[in-house]
Amino acid sequence: MRNLRRALLVLAAAMLLALPAGGALALNPDTRVTVGSPPSPFSPNKQNEPAVAIDANHPAVLAAGANDNIDMEACNAGTDNTCPFTDGVGVSGVSFSFDSGTTWFQPTYTGFSARNCVGAPGDSDPPCAPRVGPIGTLPGYFEAGLVSDGDPAVAFGPVLRNGSFSWANGSRLYYANLTSNFPGRQGFKGFEAIAVSRIDGPASTGLTRAVVSNQANWRAPVIVSKQNSALFSDKEQVWADNASSSPFFGHAYICYAAFRGQQSTSQPLIVANSKDGGDTWANHQVTPATNNTSSRNGFGRSGCSVRTDSHGVAYAFAYQFGVGLPGQGLQLMATSTDGGDHWTKARPIFPATDLCTAFEPSIGRCVEDGIGGARDDLGPSPSVDIANGAPTGADATNQIVDAWADGRDGLNHEHVMFAASTNGGATWTAPRVIETAGDRGYYAAPAISPNGRDVWVVYNAFTTPFRNNTTSPRNLVGVVKHADVASGGAVGAFSQVHRSPGGDPRGSSQNNLAAEFLGDYVYAAATRTYGAAVWNDVRNAADCPAIDAYRQALHDQAVAVGAPVADPEEPRGEEDMVHHAQKTQEPEPVAPPVQQACPATFGNSDIFGGTYADPTP
């Protein structure tokens, strides 16, 4: 008996130690979501920009998206010191969980793939010749003459059948992403479009492994954006009205930034709505188009969020960039009360400050962690969620929560901010700092339970100060926090429920090798009993001293000759730039042969995530 008692005490102690900080019982606090990703070589081992959604009618079912290079060629294909995006190969990865985020599954489909392009050391092998083969990204794009280009956004809603939406018809996953024309084909006008893919699960179970494994269950992608020859659509988010109490139950919404012509002169925010399950879309401009330095229009709008409340009111949020480096921009909000057909004029709800306290001249972007670092363009963008009572709307509070990263206190003092509204965005609580001491907020996202009782916030943060060299180690973490909501809507103090192992972001990379790359956002979702979060993670990425030296050389040269300019033909909507040295005919630093000069896991950025039980049920 004494031995049994001792064994039980040891077991109880072990269980207590296994609880994450704050005492929350985790479902699976830290797991890799992009489970199909190989650890090497670069760039197939590169993932970033995660999104996650929970089926409100089947809360054990989750879907996640990511920019995923799983199907790209290896650096050794062709010239060994180039690691390009392979023309025609998609990057919109998709994963699923059917057990509340405890485990994840990434289907393998068939499409246009460069997995065969492994190459060999030396530059004598031929360039990559991709072919139809296995893919870990969205299916159906090659067949439609399109390429899935990332910036993933996912949402669940009801299925339309016989003219009406109902959860009894099943659940539909919407996956929106950037899309380009397949080389040599033209499915749409312009440089980059927004497309949406859809797949349905039965009413009894929602999506299952068998359903998502069958490529034929995916509907053909639909172009959402109203394209013209000068349009570059970017940074979209998708939502489906998932509360049956809403008069517009089932309507779907996608917001995006529309770069018209020269990207720096015209950039309105567009919200598209669909009333037929995503078959057709109408586009509506909700902000001014002109970019300028006036306080009225600001310098462009991007980083949008879109949600609905239990009454069917639709809300669109975006960030209007500030002027200067850094600039104080504005978070904007517009609303629609008729299912997305008409929108109010977007109005400011908060000032927010760019994280652009440090400018990296070699890539023409702002960075936060150091020389040759990862861009930080959209940290102050409002990431928003609403307690709309889905799937029925019966217990909705309709409280709105907003989280973002903010540079108002300058370099090495970046914050994660939080605010809330209980009256449809008419007024808001004062923004407050919620990051753990020592965390330099990079990207953040909130989720509120459908009944409005719990708030979760996930963020990426650097824990090392800005590095003025590329040789000193850096550290990036993912953090998840929870707060209770009182009956009147007051959001309590945030406690940390999870902190990921750190990793060195120098081990991440743009495909052109000129800087790190971690993408533009993180994501969260919630049920009545648990919260889910996904974040960018570099714990498995190895630093490469040869790449560090290359990035330092690029930086030093850019400082010597002046700032770079963006590539006006940037085809993929992601990160490649043209160095100013090329414009001035100065010799360009030469990148190393990656697979020969770097550890095998260089570039191995992943999407990790977790699910967390309500610590105060």
Coordinates of C-alpha atoms in Angstrom, one line a residue:
M1 CA 0.0 0.0 0.0
R2 CA 2.8 2.4 0.9
N3 CA 4.5 1.7 -2.5
L4 CA 1.2 2.2 -4.3
R5 CA 0.6 5.6 -2.5
R6 CA 4.1 6.6 -3.4
A7 CA 3.6 5.7 -7.0
L8 CA 0.3 7.7 -7.1
L9 CA 2.0 10.7 -5.7
V10 CA 4.8 10.5 -8.2
L11 CA 2.2 10.2 -11.0
A12 CA 0.3 13.2 -9.7
A13 CA 3.4 15.3 -9.5
A14 CA 4.4 14.3 -13.1
M15 CA 0.9 15.4 -14.3
L16 CA 1.2 18.7 -12.6
L17 CA 4.6 19.3 -14.1
A18 CA 3.1 18.5 -17.5
L19 CA 0.6 21.3 -17.3
P20 CA 1.6 24.4 -19.2
A21 CA 2.2 27.7 -17.4
G22 CA -1.0 29.0 -16.0
G23 CA -2.4 25.6 -15.1
A24 CA -4.4 25.0 -18.3
L25 CA -4.9 21.4 -19.2
A26 CA -3.6 21.2 -22.8
L27 CA -5.2 18.9 -25.4
N28 CA -1.9 19.0 -27.3
P29 CA 0.0 22.2 -26.4
D30 CA 2.8 22.0 -29.0
T31 CA 2.7 20.0 -32.2
R32 CA 3.9 20.4 -35.7
V33 CA 0.9 21.2 -38.0
T34 CA 2.8 21.0 -41.3
V35 CA 3.4 17.3 -40.8
G36 CA 4.2 16.6 -44.5
S37 CA 7.1 19.0 -44.6
P38 CA 10.5 17.4 -45.1
P39 CA 13.4 18.6 -42.7
S40 CA 15.6 19.2 -45.8
P41 CA 16.6 20.4 -48.3
F42 CA 15.8 24.1 -48.7
S43 CA 13.4 25.3 -50.0
P44 CA 10.9 22.4 -49.8
N45 CA 11.4 22.5 -46.0
K46 CA 10.1 26.1 -45.8
Q47 CA 6.6 26.9 -44.3
N48 CA 5.2 30.2 -42.9
E49 CA 2.1 32.4 -42.6
P50 CA -0.3 29.9 -40.9
A51 CA -4.1 30.1 -40.7
V52 CA -6.5 27.9 -38.7
A53 CA -10.2 27.4 -38.5
I54 CA -12.6 25.2 -36.4
D55 CA -15.9 23.8 -37.7
A56 CA -18.4 25.4 -35.3
N57 CA -20.8 22.5 -35.9
H58 CA -18.1 19.8 -35.4
P59 CA -15.6 21.4 -33.0
A60 CA -13.2 18.5 -33.1
V61 CA -12.5 19.3 -36.8
L62 CA -9.8 21.8 -37.7
A63 CA -8.3 23.0 -40.9
A64 CA -5.0 24.8 -41.3
G65 CA -3.3 26.6 -44.2
A66 CA 0.3 27.7 -44.7
N67 CA 2.7 29.0 -47.3
D68 CA 4.3 25.7 -48.0
N69 CA 7.3 25.1 -50.3
I70 CA 6.9 21.3 -50.0
D71 CA 6.6 20.8 -53.8
M72 CA 9.4 23.2 -54.8
E73 CA 12.7 22.2 -56.4
A74 CA 15.8 21.8 -54.3
C75 CA 18.7 24.3 -54.5
N76 CA 20.9 21.8 -56.2
A77 CA 18.6 21.7 -59.2
G78 CA 20.3 23.8 -61.9
T79 CA 22.6 26.4 -60.4
D80 CA 23.4 25.5 -56.8
N81 CA 23.3 29.0 -55.3
T82 CA 19.8 29.7 -56.4
C83 CA 16.7 28.4 -54.8
P84 CA 13.8 29.8 -56.9
F85 CA 10.1 29.4 -56.7
T86 CA 9.6 26.8 -59.4
D87 CA 7.3 28.3 -62.1
G88 CA 3.9 26.7 -62.1
V89 CA 4.3 25.0 -58.7
G90 CA 1.8 26.0 -56.0
V91 CA 2.6 26.9 -52.4
S92 CA -0.8 26.8 -50.6
G93 CA -0.4 23.9 -48.1
V94 CA -3.4 22.4 -46.3
S95 CA -3.6 20.3 -43.2
F96 CA -6.4 18.8 -41.1
S97 CA -7.1 17.6 -37.5
F98 CA -10.0 15.4 -36.6
D99 CA -9.3 15.2 -32.9
S100 CA -9.3 18.8 -31.7
G101 CA -5.8 19.5 -32.7
T102 CA -4.2 16.6 -31.0
T103 CA -2.8 15.2 -34.3
W104 CA -2.6 16.6 -37.8
F105 CA -2.8 15.2 -41.3
Q106 CA -1.5 16.7 -44.5
P107 CA -3.0 14.9 -47.6
T108 CA -1.0 14.1 -50.7
Y109 CA -2.7 15.0 -53.9
T110 CA -1.7 15.0 -57.6
G111 CA -0.7 18.2 -59.4
F112 CA 2.2 20.1 -60.9
S113 CA 5.2 19.3 -58.8
A114 CA 9.0 19.8 -58.7
R115 CA 9.6 17.1 -56.1
N116 CA 11.5 15.3 -58.8
C117 CA 14.0 18.2 -59.1
V118 CA 16.6 17.3 -56.5
G119 CA 19.6 18.1 -58.6
A120 CA 23.3 17.3 -57.9
P121 CA 26.3 19.2 -56.6
G122 CA 27.7 21.5 -59.2
D123 CA 26.1 23.6 -61.8
S124 CA 26.3 21.2 -64.8
D125 CA 22.9 19.6 -64.2
P126 CA 20.0 20.9 -66.2
P127 CA 17.4 23.3 -64.8
C128 CA 14.4 21.9 -63.1
A129 CA 11.7 20.3 -65.3
P130 CA 8.7 19.9 -63.1
R131 CA 6.0 17.4 -64.0
V132 CA 2.6 16.1 -62.8
G133 CA 3.2 14.2 -59.5
P134 CA 2.6 14.3 -55.8
I135 CA 1.7 17.6 -54.1
G136 CA 1.0 18.7 -50.5
T137 CA -0.8 21.8 -51.6
L138 CA -4.3 22.6 -52.8
P139 CA -5.4 20.4 -55.7
G140 CA -7.2 21.5 -58.9
Y141 CA -5.1 24.6 -59.7
F142 CA -2.9 23.1 -62.4
E143 CA -6.0 21.6 -64.1
A144 CA -7.6 25.1 -64.1
G145 CA -4.6 26.8 -65.6
L146 CA -3.8 28.4 -62.2
V147 CA -1.1 28.4 -59.5
S148 CA -1.8 28.6 -55.8
D149 CA 0.4 31.3 -54.4
G150 CA -0.1 31.2 -50.6
D151 CA -1.3 33.9 -48.2
P152 CA -3.7 31.2 -46.9
A153 CA -7.0 31.9 -45.2
V154 CA -9.5 29.3 -44.0
A155 CA -13.1 29.3 -42.6
F156 CA -16.0 26.9 -42.1
G157 CA -19.6 27.5 -42.9
P158 CA -22.8 25.6 -43.8
V159 CA -23.5 23.9 -47.1
L160 CA -26.1 25.4 -49.5
R161 CA -28.7 22.9 -50.8
N162 CA -32.0 23.5 -52.5
G163 CA -31.7 27.2 -52.1
S164 CA -31.0 27.3 -48.4
F165 CA -28.1 27.1 -46.0
S166 CA -28.2 24.6 -43.1
W167 CA -25.9 22.7 -40.9
A168 CA -28.1 19.7 -41.7
N169 CA -26.6 20.0 -45.3
G170 CA -23.1 19.6 -44.0
S171 CA -20.1 21.8 -43.4
R172 CA -18.1 23.6 -46.1
L173 CA -14.4 24.6 -45.8
Y174 CA -13.4 27.7 -47.7
Y175 CA -9.7 28.1 -48.4
A176 CA -8.8 31.5 -50.0
N177 CA -5.4 32.2 -51.4
L178 CA -3.4 34.3 -53.8
T179 CA -3.4 32.9 -57.3
S180 CA -1.5 33.4 -60.5
N181 CA -1.8 32.2 -64.1
F182 CA 0.0 28.9 -65.0
P183 CA 2.9 29.7 -67.3
G184 CA 1.7 30.1 -70.9
R185 CA -2.0 30.2 -69.9
Q186 CA -4.3 33.1 -68.9
G187 CA -7.3 32.3 -66.7
F188 CA -7.6 35.9 -65.6
K189 CA -6.3 39.4 -66.3
G190 CA -3.7 41.1 -64.1
F191 CA -0.7 39.9 -62.1
E192 CA -2.3 38.2 -59.0
A193 CA -5.8 37.2 -58.2
I194 CA -7.7 35.9 -55.1
A195 CA -9.1 32.5 -55.6
V196 CA -11.1 30.2 -53.2
S197 CA -11.2 26.4 -53.0
R198 CA -14.0 24.5 -51.2
I199 CA -14.6 21.0 -49.8
D200 CA -17.7 19.7 -48.0
G201 CA -18.1 17.3 -45.1
P202 CA -21.3 15.4 -44.3
A203 CA -23.6 16.7 -41.6
S204 CA -23.1 13.7 -39.3
T205 CA -19.3 14.1 -39.0
G206 CA -18.0 17.1 -40.9
L207 CA -14.8 16.6 -42.8
T208 CA -13.1 13.3 -42.2
R209 CA -9.7 11.9 -43.3
A210 CA -11.4 9.8 -46.0
V211 CA -13.2 12.9 -47.4
V212 CA -10.2 15.2 -47.5
S213 CA -7.9 12.4 -48.9
N214 CA -10.0 12.2 -52.0
Q215 CA -8.9 14.9 -54.4
A216 CA -12.2 14.6 -56.3
N217 CA -14.1 16.1 -53.3
W218 CA -12.5 19.5 -53.8
R219 CA -14.4 21.9 -56.0
A220 CA -12.6 23.7 -58.8
P221 CA -11.0 27.0 -57.6
V222 CA -13.1 30.1 -58.2
I223 CA -11.6 33.5 -59.0
V224 CA -13.0 36.0 -56.4
S225 CA -11.3 39.3 -57.2
K226 CA -12.6 41.4 -60.1
Q227 CA -9.4 41.4 -62.2
N228 CA -8.1 43.8 -64.8
S229 CA -4.8 43.9 -66.6
A230 CA -3.2 46.2 -63.9
L231 CA -4.5 44.5 -60.7
F232 CA -2.3 42.8 -58.1
S233 CA -4.6 41.4 -55.4
D234 CA -3.0 40.6 -52.1
K235 CA -3.3 39.7 -48.4
E236 CA -6.8 38.3 -48.2
Q237 CA -8.9 36.8 -45.4
V238 CA -12.0 34.7 -45.6
W239 CA -15.1 34.2 -43.4
A240 CA -18.4 32.5 -43.6
D241 CA -21.4 33.6 -41.5
N242 CA -21.7 30.5 -39.3
A243 CA -24.4 31.5 -36.8
S244 CA -27.9 30.2 -37.9
S245 CA -29.5 33.1 -36.0
S246 CA -28.2 35.5 -38.7
P247 CA -30.5 36.5 -41.5
F248 CA -27.5 36.1 -43.8
F249 CA -26.4 32.7 -42.4
G250 CA -24.1 31.0 -44.9
H251 CA -23.0 34.2 -46.7
A252 CA -19.2 34.2 -47.3
Y253 CA -16.9 37.2 -47.3
I254 CA -13.3 37.8 -48.5
C255 CA -11.4 41.0 -47.9
Y256 CA -8.2 41.9 -49.7
A257 CA -5.9 44.7 -50.8
A258 CA -6.2 45.7 -54.4
F259 CA -2.9 47.1 -55.9
R260 CA -3.9 48.9 -59.0
G261 CA -1.3 49.7 -61.6
Q262 CA 1.9 51.1 -60.0
Q263 CA 1.6 49.5 -56.5
S264 CA 2.6 52.6 -54.5
T265 CA -0.2 54.9 -55.9
S266 CA -3.5 53.1 -55.6
Q267 CA -4.4 50.4 -53.0
P268 CA -8.1 50.3 -51.8
L269 CA -9.5 47.6 -49.5
I270 CA -12.0 45.4 -51.2
V271 CA -14.6 43.1 -49.6
A272 CA -16.2 40.4 -51.8
N273 CA -19.4 38.6 -50.7
S274 CA -21.0 35.4 -51.9
K275 CA -24.6 34.3 -51.4
D276 CA -24.4 31.0 -53.1
G277 CA -21.7 29.1 -51.3
G278 CA -18.8 30.6 -53.1
D279 CA -19.8 29.9 -56.7
T280 CA -20.0 33.7 -57.5
W281 CA -18.7 36.8 -55.8
A282 CA -19.5 40.6 -55.9
N283 CA -16.6 43.0 -55.1
H284 CA -17.1 46.2 -53.0
Q285 CA -14.6 49.0 -52.3
V286 CA -14.7 50.1 -48.7
T287 CA -11.8 52.6 -48.5
P288 CA -10.3 55.3 -50.7
A289 CA -8.1 54.0 -53.5
T290 CA -5.5 56.7 -53.6
N291 CA -2.3 56.4 -51.6
N292 CA -0.6 59.6 -50.5
T293 CA 0.9 61.2 -47.5
S294 CA -2.2 63.0 -46.3
S295 CA -3.7 62.1 -43.0
R296 CA -7.0 61.3 -44.7
N297 CA -5.9 58.6 -47.1
G298 CA -2.6 57.4 -45.7
F299 CA -0.1 55.3 -47.5
G300 CA -2.0 52.2 -48.4
R301 CA -4.2 49.7 -46.6
S302 CA -3.7 46.0 -46.0
G303 CA -3.7 43.3 -43.4
C304 CA -7.5 42.9 -43.3
S305 CA -9.9 40.8 -41.1
V306 CA -13.5 40.0 -41.7
R307 CA -16.1 38.6 -39.3
T308 CA -19.9 38.5 -38.6
D309 CA -22.0 38.7 -35.4
S310 CA -25.1 36.7 -34.5
H311 CA -27.4 39.3 -36.1
G312 CA -25.6 39.1 -39.5
V313 CA -23.7 42.3 -39.2
A314 CA -20.5 42.0 -41.1
Y315 CA -17.3 43.7 -40.0
A316 CA -14.2 44.4 -42.1
F317 CA -11.0 45.7 -40.5
A318 CA -7.7 46.8 -42.1
Y319 CA -4.5 48.7 -41.3
Q320 CA -3.8 52.0 -43.0
F321 CA 0.0 52.4 -43.1
G322 CA 1.6 55.4 -41.5
V323 CA 4.0 57.8 -43.3
G324 CA 7.7 57.6 -42.5
L325 CA 9.8 55.0 -40.8
P326 CA 8.2 54.2 -38.5
G327 CA 4.9 55.8 -39.1
Q328 CA 1.8 55.9 -36.9
G329 CA -1.0 54.3 -38.9
L330 CA -4.6 53.6 -38.3
Q331 CA -6.7 50.6 -37.8
L332 CA -9.9 50.9 -39.8
M333 CA -13.4 49.4 -39.5
A334 CA -16.3 49.2 -42.0
T335 CA -19.6 47.4 -41.5
S336 CA -22.5 45.9 -43.6
T337 CA -26.0 45.2 -42.4
D338 CA -27.3 43.7 -45.6
G339 CA -25.2 40.6 -46.2
G340 CA -22.2 42.5 -47.7
D341 CA -24.0 44.3 -50.5
H342 CA -23.3 47.7 -49.0
W343 CA -20.7 48.9 -46.6
T344 CA -20.2 52.0 -44.4
K345 CA -17.2 54.2 -45.0
A346 CA -14.2 52.7 -43.2
R347 CA -13.5 54.7 -40.1
P348 CA -10.5 54.7 -37.7
I349 CA -10.8 52.8 -34.5
F350 CA -7.2 53.0 -33.2
P351 CA -3.9 54.5 -34.0
A352 CA -1.2 51.9 -34.3
T353 CA 2.5 52.3 -34.9
D354 CA 4.5 50.4 -37.5
L355 CA 7.2 48.0 -36.3
C356 CA 9.5 49.7 -38.9
T357 CA 12.0 51.1 -36.4
A358 CA 14.8 49.4 -38.4
F359 CA 15.1 49.4 -42.2
E360 CA 17.1 46.7 -44.0
P361 CA 18.3 48.4 -47.2
S362 CA 19.4 45.2 -48.9
I363 CA 15.8 44.1 -49.3
G364 CA 14.0 47.4 -49.0
R365 CA 11.9 46.2 -46.1
C366 CA 11.6 46.9 -42.3
V367 CA 13.0 44.2 -40.0
E368 CA 12.8 43.7 -36.3
D369 CA 15.4 41.1 -35.3
G370 CA 18.5 42.4 -37.0
I371 CA 20.6 42.9 -40.2
G372 CA 19.3 40.5 -42.9
G373 CA 16.2 39.8 -40.7
A374 CA 12.7 38.9 -41.4
R375 CA 10.3 41.6 -42.8
D376 CA 7.7 42.9 -40.3
D377 CA 5.3 44.8 -42.6
L378 CA 1.9 43.9 -41.1
G379 CA 2.4 43.6 -37.3
P380 CA 0.0 46.5 -36.5
S381 CA -2.8 45.0 -38.6
P382 CA -6.0 44.3 -36.6
S383 CA -6.6 40.6 -36.1
V384 CA -10.2 40.3 -35.0
D385 CA -12.7 37.8 -33.7
I386 CA -16.4 38.0 -32.6
A387 CA -18.3 35.9 -30.0
N388 CA -21.2 35.2 -32.4
G389 CA -22.6 32.1 -30.7
A390 CA -21.9 29.8 -33.6
P391 CA -23.3 27.4 -34.7
T392 CA -26.7 28.6 -33.5
G393 CA -26.0 32.1 -32.2
A394 CA -28.1 31.4 -29.1
D395 CA -25.5 32.3 -26.5
A396 CA -23.7 35.1 -28.4
T397 CA -22.4 38.2 -26.6
N398 CA -21.1 39.6 -30.0
Q399 CA -18.1 41.0 -28.2
I400 CA -15.3 41.9 -30.6
V401 CA -11.6 41.3 -29.7
D402 CA -8.6 42.8 -31.5
A403 CA -4.9 42.0 -31.1
W404 CA -1.8 43.3 -32.9
A405 CA 1.9 44.0 -32.6
D406 CA 2.9 47.6 -32.1
G407 CA 6.1 49.6 -32.3
R408 CA 4.9 52.7 -30.4
D409 CA 7.8 52.5 -27.9
G410 CA 10.6 52.0 -30.4
L411 CA 13.2 49.4 -31.3
N412 CA 13.6 46.6 -28.7
H413 CA 10.4 47.6 -27.0
E414 CA 7.8 46.2 -29.4
H415 CA 4.4 45.3 -27.8
V416 CA 1.5 42.9 -28.2
M417 CA -1.6 45.0 -27.8
F418 CA -5.2 44.0 -27.0
A419 CA -8.6 45.8 -27.0
A420 CA -12.2 44.8 -27.0
S421 CA -15.7 46.2 -27.8
T422 CA -19.1 45.2 -26.5
N423 CA -21.2 47.5 -28.6
G424 CA -20.4 46.6 -32.2
G425 CA -17.2 48.7 -32.4
A426 CA -18.8 52.0 -31.4
T427 CA -16.4 52.2 -28.5
W428 CA -13.4 50.2 -27.4
T429 CA -11.5 49.5 -24.3
A430 CA -8.1 51.3 -24.1
P431 CA -5.4 49.2 -25.8
R432 CA -3.3 47.4 -23.3
V433 CA 0.0 45.6 -23.4
I434 CA -0.3 41.9 -22.8
E435 CA 3.1 40.4 -23.8
T436 CA 5.3 38.6 -21.3
A437 CA 8.2 40.8 -20.1
G438 CA 11.2 40.5 -22.5
D439 CA 9.0 39.5 -25.5
R440 CA 9.3 41.8 -28.5
G441 CA 5.9 41.3 -30.3
Y442 CA 6.2 40.4 -34.0
Y443 CA 2.7 39.1 -35.0
A444 CA -0.4 38.5 -32.9
A445 CA -4.0 37.1 -33.3
P446 CA -6.9 36.7 -30.9
A447 CA -9.9 34.3 -30.6
I448 CA -12.9 34.5 -28.4
S449 CA -15.1 31.6 -27.6
P450 CA -18.5 31.6 -29.3
N451 CA -20.3 32.3 -25.9
G452 CA -17.8 35.1 -25.1
R453 CA -16.5 33.6 -21.9
D454 CA -12.8 33.1 -22.9
V455 CA -10.2 35.0 -25.0
W456 CA -7.1 33.5 -26.4
V457 CA -4.2 35.4 -28.0
V458 CA -1.2 33.8 -29.9
Y459 CA 1.8 35.8 -30.8
N460 CA 5.3 35.4 -32.3
A461 CA 8.0 37.4 -30.5
F462 CA 11.8 37.9 -30.6
T463 CA 13.4 37.6 -27.2
T464 CA 16.8 38.9 -28.3
P465 CA 17.5 42.6 -29.0
F466 CA 18.1 43.9 -32.5
R467 CA 21.4 42.5 -33.9
N468 CA 23.7 44.9 -35.8
N469 CA 25.5 41.9 -37.3
T470 CA 24.5 38.5 -38.7
T471 CA 26.8 36.5 -36.5
S472 CA 25.1 36.8 -33.1
P473 CA 22.4 34.3 -32.2
R474 CA 18.7 35.4 -32.3
N475 CA 15.7 33.8 -30.7
L476 CA 12.0 33.5 -31.8
V477 CA 9.2 32.0 -29.8
G478 CA 5.5 31.3 -30.1
V479 CA 3.3 32.3 -27.1
V480 CA -0.3 31.5 -26.3
K481 CA -2.2 33.4 -23.6
H482 CA -5.7 33.1 -22.1
A483 CA -8.1 35.5 -20.2
D484 CA -11.5 35.1 -18.7
V485 CA -14.4 37.4 -19.7
A486 CA -16.7 38.7 -17.0
S487 CA -20.5 38.7 -17.5
G488 CA -20.4 42.4 -18.4
G489 CA -17.7 41.9 -21.0
A490 CA -14.6 43.0 -19.0
V491 CA -11.6 41.0 -20.2
G492 CA -9.4 39.9 -17.3
A493 CA -5.7 39.6 -17.0
F494 CA -3.9 37.4 -19.5
S495 CA -2.0 34.3 -18.3
Q496 CA 0.5 32.3 -20.3
V497 CA -0.7 28.8 -21.2
H498 CA 2.1 27.9 -23.6
R499 CA 5.5 29.1 -24.6
S500 CA 7.2 27.2 -27.5
P501 CA 10.9 26.2 -27.5
G502 CA 12.9 29.0 -29.1
G503 CA 14.7 28.9 -32.5
D504 CA 17.1 31.1 -34.4
P505 CA 15.3 32.9 -37.2
R506 CA 18.6 33.2 -39.1
G507 CA 17.8 29.6 -40.1
S508 CA 14.8 30.8 -42.1
S509 CA 15.2 32.3 -45.6
Q510 CA 13.6 34.1 -48.5
N511 CA 14.0 32.0 -51.6
N512 CA 16.5 34.5 -53.0
L513 CA 18.6 33.9 -49.8
A514 CA 18.9 37.7 -49.2
A515 CA 17.2 37.7 -45.8
E516 CA 15.2 35.6 -43.3
F517 CA 11.5 35.0 -44.0
L518 CA 8.7 34.4 -41.4
G519 CA 5.7 35.7 -43.3
D520 CA 3.1 38.2 -42.2
Y521 CA 0.8 36.7 -39.5
V522 CA -0.2 34.1 -37.0
Y523 CA -3.7 32.8 -36.3
A524 CA -6.1 31.6 -33.5
A525 CA -9.6 30.1 -33.2
A526 CA -11.8 29.0 -30.2
T527 CA -14.6 26.7 -29.2
R528 CA -16.6 26.9 -25.9
T529 CA -14.1 24.5 -24.3
Y530 CA -10.7 25.0 -25.9
G531 CA -8.6 27.5 -27.9
A532 CA -6.4 26.7 -30.9
A533 CA -3.4 28.6 -32.1
V534 CA -0.8 28.3 -34.9
W535 CA 2.5 30.2 -35.2
N536 CA 5.7 30.4 -37.2
D537 CA 8.4 28.2 -35.7
V538 CA 12.2 27.9 -36.4
R539 CA 13.2 25.4 -33.6
N540 CA 14.2 22.9 -36.3
A541 CA 16.0 25.5 -38.6
A542 CA 19.8 25.5 -38.6
D543 CA 21.8 28.7 -38.9
C544 CA 24.2 28.8 -41.9
P545 CA 27.3 30.9 -41.4
A546 CA 27.9 31.1 -45.1
I547 CA 24.4 32.6 -45.6
D548 CA 25.0 35.0 -42.7
A549 CA 28.1 36.3 -44.4
Y550 CA 26.2 36.7 -47.7
R551 CA 23.5 38.7 -46.0
Q552 CA 26.0 40.9 -44.2
A553 CA 27.8 41.6 -47.5
L554 CA 24.4 42.5 -49.1
H555 CA 23.7 44.8 -46.2
D556 CA 27.1 46.5 -46.3
Q557 CA 26.9 47.0 -50.1
A558 CA 23.4 48.4 -49.9
V559 CA 24.5 50.9 -47.2
A560 CA 27.4 51.9 -49.3
V561 CA 25.4 52.5 -52.6
G562 CA 21.9 53.4 -51.3
A563 CA 18.5 51.8 -50.9
P564 CA 17.1 49.1 -53.2
V565 CA 14.1 49.2 -55.3
A566 CA 11.3 46.6 -55.4
D567 CA 11.1 44.3 -58.4
P568 CA 8.1 45.7 -60.5
E569 CA 7.6 42.2 -61.9
E570 CA 7.4 40.4 -58.5
P571 CA 5.3 37.5 -59.7
R572 CA 4.5 35.5 -56.6
G573 CA 3.3 38.2 -54.1
E574 CA 5.9 37.1 -51.5
E575 CA 9.4 38.3 -51.0
D576 CA 11.9 38.5 -53.9
M577 CA 13.6 41.9 -54.4
V578 CA 16.1 43.4 -56.8
H579 CA 19.2 44.8 -55.1
H580 CA 20.1 48.4 -55.8
A581 CA 23.6 47.3 -56.6
Q582 CA 22.2 45.6 -59.8
K583 CA 20.8 49.0 -60.8
T584 CA 24.1 50.7 -60.3
Q585 CA 26.2 48.1 -62.0
E586 CA 28.2 47.4 -58.8
P587 CA 29.4 43.8 -58.4
E588 CA 26.8 41.8 -56.5
P589 CA 27.9 39.6 -53.5
V590 CA 27.7 35.9 -54.6
A591 CA 25.4 33.6 -52.7
P592 CA 26.9 30.3 -51.5
P593 CA 25.9 26.9 -52.9
V594 CA 23.3 26.2 -50.2
Q595 CA 23.2 22.5 -50.0
Q596 CA 27.0 22.2 -49.9
A597 CA 27.7 25.2 -47.7
C598 CA 24.9 24.9 -45.1
P599 CA 23.6 22.4 -42.6
A600 CA 20.9 20.1 -44.0
T601 CA 18.1 21.8 -42.1
F602 CA 18.9 25.3 -43.1
G603 CA 15.6 27.0 -44.0
N604 CA 13.5 24.5 -42.1
S605 CA 10.8 26.8 -40.8
D606 CA 7.6 25.0 -39.7
I607 CA 4.1 25.8 -38.6
F608 CA 3.5 24.6 -35.0
G609 CA 0.3 24.9 -33.1
G610 CA -1.5 23.8 -30.0
T611 CA -4.9 23.3 -28.4
Y612 CA -5.7 24.3 -24.8
A613 CA -8.5 23.5 -22.5
D614 CA -10.3 26.3 -20.7
P615 CA -8.2 26.7 -17.6
T616 CA -11.2 28.1 -15.6
P617 CA -14.2 26.3 -16.9

